[in-house]
Amino acid sequence: MDGRFGVVSSPTIEEAAGLLEKLLDGSSMVVVAGVCSSEYEGRGASVSTEGDKLLIVKPGGAVILHGPRGFRPLNWQPSTSHTEVATAEGLLTLKFYRRTPREVLKIACSSVWYVAWVRFPEEGAFWMYMTEDDLRRAVALHPRELLGEDIRFFAEEKRTPSGKADLYGVDGRGNIVIVEVKRVRADESAVRQLEGYVRDYPTQAKVRGILVAPDISDAARRLLESRGLEFRRVDLKKAYSLLKPGRGRSVLDFL
Amino acid sequence: MDGRFGVVSSPTIEEAAGLLEKLLDGSSMVVVAGVCSSEYEGRGASVSTEGDKLLIVKPGGAVILHGPRGFRPLNWQPSTSHTEVATAEGLLTLKFYRRTPREVLKIACSSVWYVAWVRFPEEGAFWMYMTEDDLRRAVALHPRELLGEDIRFFAEEKRTPSGKADLYGVDGRGNIVIVEVKRVRADESAVRQLEGYVRDYPTQAKVRGILVAPDISDAARRLLESRGLEFRRVDLKKAYSLLKPGRGRSVLDFL
DNA sequence: CGTGCCAGGTGCCCT
DNA sequence: AGGGCACTTGGCACG
């Protein structure tokens, strides 16, 4: 356990417990594979029966229990306030407690295939592009290219009784325009958001509501039109390329 | 690679590539730990620089790349249609492609701490309790206990132009009642949902809208009251115990 | 710390 | 497939 990382294959239940006692001190990214069952109780409650599981515990206390299939973990704890490792009746039992909200995840393993760890793991940097934030900024900066008209925007992310609207502006005729931006196909909840923002705007004059997204569902479009709101189609990559010239092309174009 | 599971510690890049060629055939739950960078492009785009990473590949094609911290993976692919393993300039490179939506995740590792796998992993059963579905059924079956009045419900999950409303019923005075259920603190979007459903109900008569949740945010309550809607507080565990008598008590009560 | 909302959200169920 | 929505949603930014 002195190196940068380590693996113990086929430990006994007692060996695994001894290892984990030391490893779950927040210094290591730990993986346990074995045959385990689990119980969760807190905001909800769940039970899983014995099966092959993969347990990941990270520095910082994130706990993730994966089954053999699917992207989502079976159980997890975004962070833990207290951890218990024990052996009982031939089982390795792990308990992860969280304070707020109060919840507990219990895992019991009858076999452990391996325990592996990386000590003091180094964190690289991470950047995300083409987020809604990018799209919103692109719309605010290039309304003519993306919406087909000139709108002078004067507020972003402004609080209203119905929530936070994305963009507030004035069009060429002096109308107030409220824009709700979605980076994915817009659905009915997007229309409901926009509807609330428009209704909440404190004026007797006409307020335009524009939903900006790459696409809109049929049901959302019907709702939108019945509420007198507008839709503008926008391409996410085009918007991003307006923001960062030169980044428009990508490997996917040639796939 | 014949046993139920296996671990190879400190493989060379070429050894790791050779192993993964065989392991990524959908038969195994595979873990790779190493120093890697990643690139994603598809619905969005992201880049991560070199750092300790944990890569999980499951039968079924789910790919999950974790950094040292946090619950959420840095990158992932819920399923993959095509996988490529290669070595180039001392790097182990992995590419995971997905067809719909079209996206690709590339991972490049300069060091591999270990490769571990479990073959043909067995999937246990999984049950979840205290879901919104449970709460909705409890409200439908026990309106007196949970809402404080008798309501005869005649429809669930009914489609309206604004979306799907949870419950439709008739109260003691013959009023139509529409109920929106939340298993967590209700926010403004819950109020917007209910508002839409009430508005869409095809009648001139008064329609009551009741939001049922363990709690409600101040802003949501203000919005709700300004729209003439009602709120009923309900306890998730009490509701669940009405549904499944005897399951009300739990370890958390004694924590 | 609560409030609101985005997320490459994912998963489930229905049409 | 698309559509609508819950989720132990998690995570962030803001008051």
XYZ file of C-alpha atoms (C1' of nucleotides) in Angstrom:
540
model
C 0.000 0.000 0.000
C 2.957 2.297 -0.301
C 2.953 2.723 -4.066
C 0.943 5.041 -6.237
C -1.683 2.346 -6.680
C -2.352 -1.275 -5.825
C -4.501 -4.293 -6.477
C -5.364 -7.267 -4.284
C -6.989 -10.140 -6.087
C -9.305 -12.651 -4.381
C -8.918 -11.344 -0.839
C -10.743 -13.058 1.966
C -13.601 -11.122 3.523
C -11.339 -10.259 6.446
C -8.471 -9.153 4.204
C -10.822 -6.995 2.172
C -12.207 -5.420 5.340
C -8.712 -4.724 6.616
C -7.689 -3.141 3.332
C -10.786 -0.968 3.122
C -10.404 0.231 6.705
C -7.176 1.851 5.575
C -8.190 2.825 2.056
C -11.427 4.629 2.867
C -9.650 7.529 4.518
C -10.234 9.941 1.655
C -6.789 9.585 0.149
C -7.654 7.099 -2.549
C -9.901 6.303 -5.443
C -10.998 2.760 -4.523
C -12.691 0.054 -6.559
C -14.199 -3.101 -5.073
C -15.624 -5.806 -7.307
C -17.563 -8.674 -5.818
C -20.875 -10.379 -5.259
C -22.910 -7.998 -3.164
C -26.385 -6.917 -2.179
C -27.378 -3.400 -1.204
C -29.923 -1.437 0.748
C -30.595 2.265 0.565
C -32.824 4.398 2.690
C -33.190 8.132 2.848
C -34.948 10.330 0.334
C -36.230 7.105 -1.141
C -35.574 3.464 -0.408
C -34.247 0.583 -2.457
C -33.013 -2.959 -2.218
C -30.841 -5.001 -4.529
C -30.214 -8.728 -4.216
C -26.893 -10.535 -4.591
C -25.168 -10.038 -7.882
C -21.905 -8.844 -9.362
C -21.343 -5.267 -8.314
C -18.701 -2.631 -8.752
C -18.197 -0.241 -5.866
C -16.316 2.999 -6.362
C -15.341 5.258 -3.506
C -13.604 8.513 -4.302
C -11.658 11.032 -2.258
C -14.301 13.484 -1.149
C -16.644 10.716 -0.160
C -18.571 10.037 -3.349
C -19.807 6.435 -3.336
C -21.087 4.752 -6.472
C -22.411 1.210 -6.746
C -22.785 -0.175 -10.239
C -24.518 -3.311 -11.432
C -23.485 -5.133 -14.614
C -25.657 -3.039 -16.926
C -26.658 0.473 -17.713
C -25.143 3.880 -17.288
C -26.787 4.794 -14.014
C -25.519 3.353 -10.738
C -27.872 1.179 -8.706
C -27.068 3.120 -5.560
C -24.868 6.018 -4.645
C -24.054 8.689 -2.140
C -22.821 12.020 -3.580
C -20.865 12.484 -0.357
C -20.646 10.675 2.945
C -20.211 11.956 6.458
C -19.388 8.625 8.041
C -18.257 5.196 6.845
C -18.277 1.828 8.596
C -16.451 -1.319 7.510
C -17.122 -4.620 9.240
C -17.335 -8.364 8.754
C -20.345 -10.328 9.945
C -21.259 -13.936 9.255
C -18.895 -14.251 6.378
C -20.010 -10.992 4.788
C -18.090 -7.816 4.179
C -20.469 -5.066 5.220
C -20.026 -1.438 4.305
C -22.212 1.382 5.555
C -22.114 4.881 4.164
C -23.964 7.558 6.075
C -24.896 11.031 4.933
C -26.096 13.794 7.203
C -28.056 16.178 5.014
C -30.185 14.777 3.681
C -30.155 11.916 6.154
C -29.581 8.726 4.278
C -27.657 5.511 4.486
C -26.334 3.033 1.958
C -25.493 -0.483 3.120
C -23.584 -2.947 1.027
C -22.945 -6.584 1.924
C -20.534 -8.709 -0.101
C -20.285 -12.485 0.136
C -17.322 -12.628 -2.248
C -14.775 -10.030 -3.224
C -13.121 -10.490 -6.605
C -10.622 -7.733 -6.121
C -9.862 -4.483 -4.332
C -7.944 -1.864 -6.304
C -6.905 1.675 -5.528
C -5.046 4.750 -6.709
C -3.601 6.956 -3.978
C -3.768 10.734 -4.066
C -5.136 10.726 -7.606
C -4.342 13.756 -9.693
C -7.187 15.707 -11.164
C -6.842 16.989 -14.710
C -8.620 20.044 -16.015
C -12.008 19.787 -17.666
C -13.797 22.044 -20.149
C -17.259 21.796 -21.572
C -18.394 23.542 -24.767
C -21.670 24.164 -26.514
C -23.598 24.584 -23.299
C -26.805 26.537 -23.006
C -24.753 29.361 -21.608
C -22.774 29.496 -24.861
C -25.975 29.471 -26.870
C -27.526 32.227 -24.803
C -24.466 34.435 -25.178
C -24.387 33.788 -28.905
C -28.038 34.833 -29.225
C -27.432 37.940 -27.130
C -24.435 38.942 -29.264
C -25.712 37.920 -32.712
C -29.521 38.289 -32.783
C -29.574 39.204 -36.469
C -27.726 36.065 -37.558
C -29.528 33.710 -35.195
C -33.017 35.180 -34.814
C -33.312 37.021 -38.124
C -33.930 40.414 -36.591
C -32.210 43.061 -34.534
C -32.969 42.942 -30.852
C -31.158 44.988 -28.255
C -30.815 42.885 -25.139
C -30.628 44.599 -21.776
C -30.827 41.810 -19.212
C -29.915 38.156 -18.737
C -31.044 35.586 -16.211
C -33.416 38.039 -14.588
C -35.567 36.936 -11.691
C -39.363 37.049 -12.113
C -42.141 35.656 -9.920
C -42.318 32.669 -12.301
C -38.601 31.999 -12.341
C -35.507 33.221 -14.141
C -35.916 34.236 -17.762
C -32.916 33.898 -20.077
C -32.915 37.170 -22.039
C -34.778 40.483 -22.080
C -34.576 42.824 -25.047
C -36.307 45.396 -27.212
C -37.078 44.746 -30.881
C -37.032 47.217 -33.788
C -40.556 48.409 -33.058
C -39.940 48.996 -29.395
C -41.647 45.822 -28.167
C -40.289 44.073 -25.118
C -38.945 40.640 -26.117
C -38.364 37.812 -23.677
C -36.248 34.939 -24.944
C -36.035 31.451 -23.502
C -33.118 29.428 -24.817
C -32.862 25.633 -24.966
C -29.821 23.746 -26.215
C -31.973 20.692 -26.995
C -35.360 20.160 -28.600
C -37.826 22.321 -26.705
C -40.724 20.626 -24.961
C -43.850 21.781 -23.207
C -42.081 22.698 -20.002
C -39.954 25.177 -21.963
C -43.140 26.773 -23.279
C -44.590 26.907 -19.769
C -41.438 28.664 -18.580
C -41.637 31.281 -21.306
C -45.360 31.742 -20.807
C -44.821 32.485 -17.126
C -42.050 35.001 -17.791
C -44.113 36.848 -20.395
C -47.125 36.986 -18.158
C -45.076 38.276 -15.245
C -43.570 41.175 -17.165
C -44.934 44.311 -15.474
C -46.440 46.222 -18.388
C -49.711 46.706 -20.196
C -47.951 46.824 -23.550
C -47.489 43.800 -25.748
C -44.610 41.553 -24.711
C -43.190 39.107 -27.236
C -42.009 35.720 -26.052
C -39.526 33.877 -28.258
C -38.438 30.305 -27.679
C -35.025 29.639 -29.236
C -33.921 26.043 -29.704
C -32.539 23.622 -32.299
C -35.969 22.018 -32.533
C -39.399 21.914 -30.920
C -41.789 19.066 -30.268
C -45.172 19.142 -32.021
C -47.060 19.363 -28.756
C -44.837 22.188 -27.559
C -45.361 24.067 -30.810
C -49.125 23.772 -30.519
C -49.033 25.006 -26.941
C -46.684 27.828 -27.933
C -48.894 28.989 -30.776
C -52.039 28.798 -28.669
C -50.336 31.138 -26.220
C -49.289 33.598 -28.890
C -45.584 32.886 -28.447
C -42.906 32.535 -31.137
C -40.314 29.940 -32.012
C -36.931 30.463 -33.691
C -34.893 27.514 -34.856
C -31.184 27.815 -34.209
C -28.229 25.533 -34.879
C -26.093 24.885 -31.821
C -22.836 24.520 -33.723
C -23.471 27.577 -35.868
C -24.184 29.574 -32.732
C -21.011 28.289 -31.133
C -18.954 29.089 -34.211
C -20.195 32.677 -34.038
C -18.917 32.777 -30.489
C -15.594 31.053 -31.196
C -14.699 31.468 -34.873
C -12.790 28.491 -36.187
C -14.296 25.966 -33.827
C -17.230 25.222 -36.064
C -15.826 22.182 -37.812
C -15.242 18.942 -36.014
C -14.453 15.280 -36.434
C -18.146 14.507 -36.425
C -18.595 16.335 -39.719
C -16.510 13.674 -41.387
C -17.799 10.677 -39.486
C -8.584 -14.689 -18.821
C -10.345 -17.967 -18.296
C -11.567 -17.426 -14.757
C -14.598 -15.584 -13.518
C -12.563 -12.392 -13.158
C -9.032 -11.130 -13.522
C -6.633 -8.308 -12.799
C -3.463 -7.209 -14.571
C -1.356 -4.709 -12.691
C 1.013 -2.250 -14.396
C 0.565 -3.515 -17.940
C 2.499 -1.874 -20.723
C 0.450 0.175 -23.167
C 0.635 -2.666 -25.646
C -0.382 -5.288 -23.072
C -3.304 -3.133 -21.995
C -4.407 -2.696 -25.592
C -4.178 -6.434 -26.210
C -6.224 -7.181 -23.096
C -8.894 -4.639 -23.935
C -9.230 -5.881 -27.506
C -10.450 -9.131 -26.021
C -12.317 -7.764 -23.018
C -14.435 -5.177 -24.798
C -16.569 -7.793 -26.516
C -19.595 -7.232 -24.323
C -18.963 -10.215 -22.066
C -17.303 -8.401 -19.224
C -17.537 -5.560 -16.767
C -14.138 -3.913 -17.265
C -12.250 -1.353 -15.201
C -9.179 0.516 -16.406
C -7.287 2.858 -14.094
C -4.569 5.076 -15.446
C -3.391 8.520 -16.402
C -5.605 9.605 -19.257
C -7.046 12.543 -21.126
C -10.404 12.580 -22.884
C -12.299 14.279 -25.656
C -16.027 14.182 -26.259
C -18.034 15.505 -29.142
C -21.647 15.045 -29.993
C -24.579 16.739 -28.323
C -22.015 18.931 -26.654
C -18.245 18.905 -26.581
C -15.673 18.581 -23.831
C -12.012 18.087 -23.191
C -10.141 16.836 -20.149
C -6.391 16.960 -19.663
C -4.156 14.219 -18.297
C -5.017 13.027 -14.829
C -5.909 9.885 -12.921
C -9.022 8.404 -14.432
C -11.197 5.389 -13.897
C -12.795 3.900 -16.970
C -15.680 1.462 -16.672
C -17.073 -0.451 -19.607
C -20.054 -2.685 -19.055
C -21.697 -5.437 -21.042
C -24.291 -3.634 -23.107
C -21.844 -0.928 -24.052
C -22.206 1.593 -21.263
C -18.970 3.563 -20.890
C -18.230 5.696 -17.856
C -15.116 7.789 -17.281
C -14.589 9.059 -13.751
C -12.136 11.605 -12.452
C -10.871 11.553 -8.864
C -13.721 13.617 -7.453
C -17.448 14.007 -7.505
C -20.359 11.774 -8.165
C -20.807 12.537 -11.833
C -18.549 11.023 -14.476
C -16.452 13.392 -16.578
C -17.543 11.646 -19.756
C -19.717 8.722 -20.669
C -21.607 6.923 -23.355
C -24.909 5.319 -22.293
C -24.367 2.789 -25.052
C -21.884 2.389 -27.867
C -22.308 1.092 -31.380
C -18.611 0.749 -32.145
C -15.375 0.589 -30.162
C -11.776 1.033 -31.272
C -8.653 0.142 -29.303
C -5.215 1.185 -30.534
C -1.754 2.277 -29.479
C -0.162 5.375 -30.910
C 2.998 7.160 -29.838
C 3.116 5.424 -26.502
C -0.544 6.088 -25.776
C -3.392 3.663 -25.315
C -6.245 5.180 -27.300
C -9.845 4.143 -26.951
C -12.685 5.423 -29.099
C -16.311 4.829 -28.330
C -18.827 5.735 -31.022
C -22.580 6.068 -30.730
C -24.965 6.266 -33.646
C -28.055 8.035 -32.360
C -27.356 10.588 -31.279
C -24.105 10.727 -33.187
C -21.313 11.194 -30.710
C -17.832 9.983 -29.943
C -15.738 9.683 -26.803
C -11.967 9.410 -27.161
C -9.699 8.457 -24.299
C -5.913 8.459 -24.392
C -3.857 6.942 -21.560
C -0.127 7.485 -21.099
C 0.033 5.083 -18.146
C -2.235 2.242 -17.116
C -2.216 1.331 -13.437
C -4.329 -1.755 -13.829
C -6.928 -3.474 -15.958
C -9.524 -5.547 -14.106
C -12.592 -7.416 -15.252
C -15.467 -9.675 -14.269
C -16.760 -11.992 -16.977
C -20.456 -12.616 -17.582
C -21.436 -10.697 -14.459
C -24.673 -11.726 -12.807
C -27.329 -9.142 -12.349
C -29.262 -9.148 -9.094
C -32.791 -7.859 -8.741
C -33.484 -4.250 -7.823
C -36.483 -2.577 -6.213
C -37.129 1.053 -5.506
C -39.664 2.326 -2.960
C -41.171 5.649 -2.028
C -41.266 6.901 -5.572
C -43.675 9.521 -6.825
C -45.733 6.709 -8.250
C -46.172 5.293 -4.735
C -47.154 8.710 -3.417
C -49.664 9.282 -6.173
C -51.326 5.911 -5.569
C -51.436 6.587 -1.850
C -53.159 9.928 -2.443
C -55.614 8.337 -4.852
C -56.482 5.583 -2.360
C -56.428 7.605 0.875
C -57.471 11.188 0.117
C -59.112 11.644 3.516
C -55.992 10.707 5.461
C -53.574 12.560 3.222
C -55.531 15.551 1.890
C -58.019 15.971 4.739
C -61.091 15.609 2.566
C -62.919 13.059 0.492
C -62.189 13.212 -3.213
C -63.310 10.605 -5.671
C -60.586 10.210 -8.285
C -61.520 9.095 -11.764
C -58.365 9.472 -13.826
C -54.564 9.281 -13.487
C -51.744 10.484 -15.703
C -54.184 11.988 -18.173
C -52.906 13.784 -21.218
C -53.774 17.484 -21.602
C -52.486 20.087 -24.049
C -50.147 21.298 -21.296
C -48.836 17.869 -20.383
C -49.809 14.915 -18.210
C -51.690 15.709 -15.019
C -51.294 13.300 -12.103
C -54.837 12.932 -10.745
C -58.359 14.045 -11.635
C -61.193 13.818 -9.121
C -64.426 15.305 -7.806
C -64.667 16.793 -4.324
C -67.632 16.700 -1.901
C -69.246 19.726 -3.513
C -68.965 18.395 -7.028
C -65.973 20.514 -8.033
C -63.444 19.071 -10.412
C -60.103 18.671 -8.618
C -56.771 18.317 -10.378
C -53.881 17.111 -8.246
C -50.188 17.425 -9.004
C -47.982 15.266 -6.796
C -44.312 15.858 -5.951
C -42.223 13.541 -3.797
C -39.820 16.372 -2.993
C -40.215 20.013 -2.080
C -42.363 21.613 -4.736
C -40.891 24.476 -6.736
C -42.180 26.949 -9.257
C -42.122 24.505 -12.118
C -44.529 22.250 -10.217
C -46.901 25.209 -9.862
C -46.560 25.972 -13.564
C -47.454 22.380 -14.384
C -50.575 22.464 -12.223
C -51.572 25.859 -13.545
C -51.446 24.569 -17.098
C -53.494 21.482 -16.326
C -56.182 23.500 -14.548
C -56.360 25.998 -17.352
C -56.662 23.254 -19.933
C -59.593 21.534 -18.270
C -62.533 21.949 -20.701
C -65.202 23.469 -18.507
C -66.616 26.822 -17.500
C -67.123 25.630 -13.928
C -64.569 26.180 -11.210
C -61.681 23.702 -11.251
C -59.599 23.270 -8.112
C -55.884 22.683 -8.460
C -54.117 21.033 -5.529
C -50.372 20.657 -5.265
C -49.444 17.773 -2.962
C -45.865 17.573 -1.675
C -43.821 17.195 1.507
C -42.932 20.874 1.291
C -43.107 23.926 -0.919
C -40.641 26.737 -1.559
C -41.681 30.254 -0.581
C -41.558 31.473 -4.147
C -43.637 28.532 -5.325
C -46.203 29.166 -2.612
C -46.509 32.807 -3.611
C -46.954 31.862 -7.250
C -49.481 29.182 -6.281
C -51.568 31.527 -4.188
C -51.511 34.244 -6.817
C -52.969 31.691 -9.235
C -55.711 30.602 -6.837
C -54.276 27.119 -6.394
C -54.020 25.068 -3.201
C -51.227 23.266 -1.392
C -51.474 20.169 0.823
C -48.490 19.027 2.841
C -47.982 15.275 2.909
C -45.378 13.025 4.523
C -43.749 10.615 2.091
C -43.196 7.866 4.645
C -46.691 8.172 6.085
C -48.109 7.911 2.596
C -45.973 4.883 1.891
C -47.005 3.213 5.142
C -50.638 3.627 4.130
C -49.783 1.785 0.955
C -47.685 -0.943 2.565
C -48.673 -1.292 6.214
C -45.735 -2.326 8.376
C -43.094 -0.731 6.170
C -43.338 2.622 7.884
C -40.551 2.154 10.384
C -36.950 2.036 9.287
C -33.393 2.146 10.467
C -33.320 5.875 9.906
C -35.847 6.400 12.687
C -33.232 5.214 15.172
C -30.226 6.884 13.620
C -28.048 27.469 3.066
C -32.451 27.778 0.251
C -34.241 28.694 -4.775
C -34.207 27.984 -9.466
C -32.455 25.784 -13.482
C -29.217 23.445 -16.697
C -27.503 18.740 -17.855
C -23.916 15.626 -23.488
C -28.808 14.780 -18.181
C -30.757 9.214 -18.020
C -34.496 6.089 -17.648
C -39.396 4.695 -18.021
C -43.553 4.333 -20.099
C -46.783 5.513 -23.560
C -48.325 6.500 -28.440
C -38.512 6.150 -32.902
C -40.761 10.804 -30.592
C -43.151 12.744 -26.362
C -43.718 13.923 -21.726
C -41.812 13.504 -17.077
C -39.704 11.529 -12.734
C -35.083 11.113 -10.699
C -32.113 9.285 -3.842
C -31.718 13.471 -10.010
C -26.471 16.171 -9.344
C -24.334 20.436 -9.934
C -23.840 25.459 -10.128
C -24.684 30.219 -9.410
C -26.991 33.609 -6.917
C -29.497 36.079 -3.053
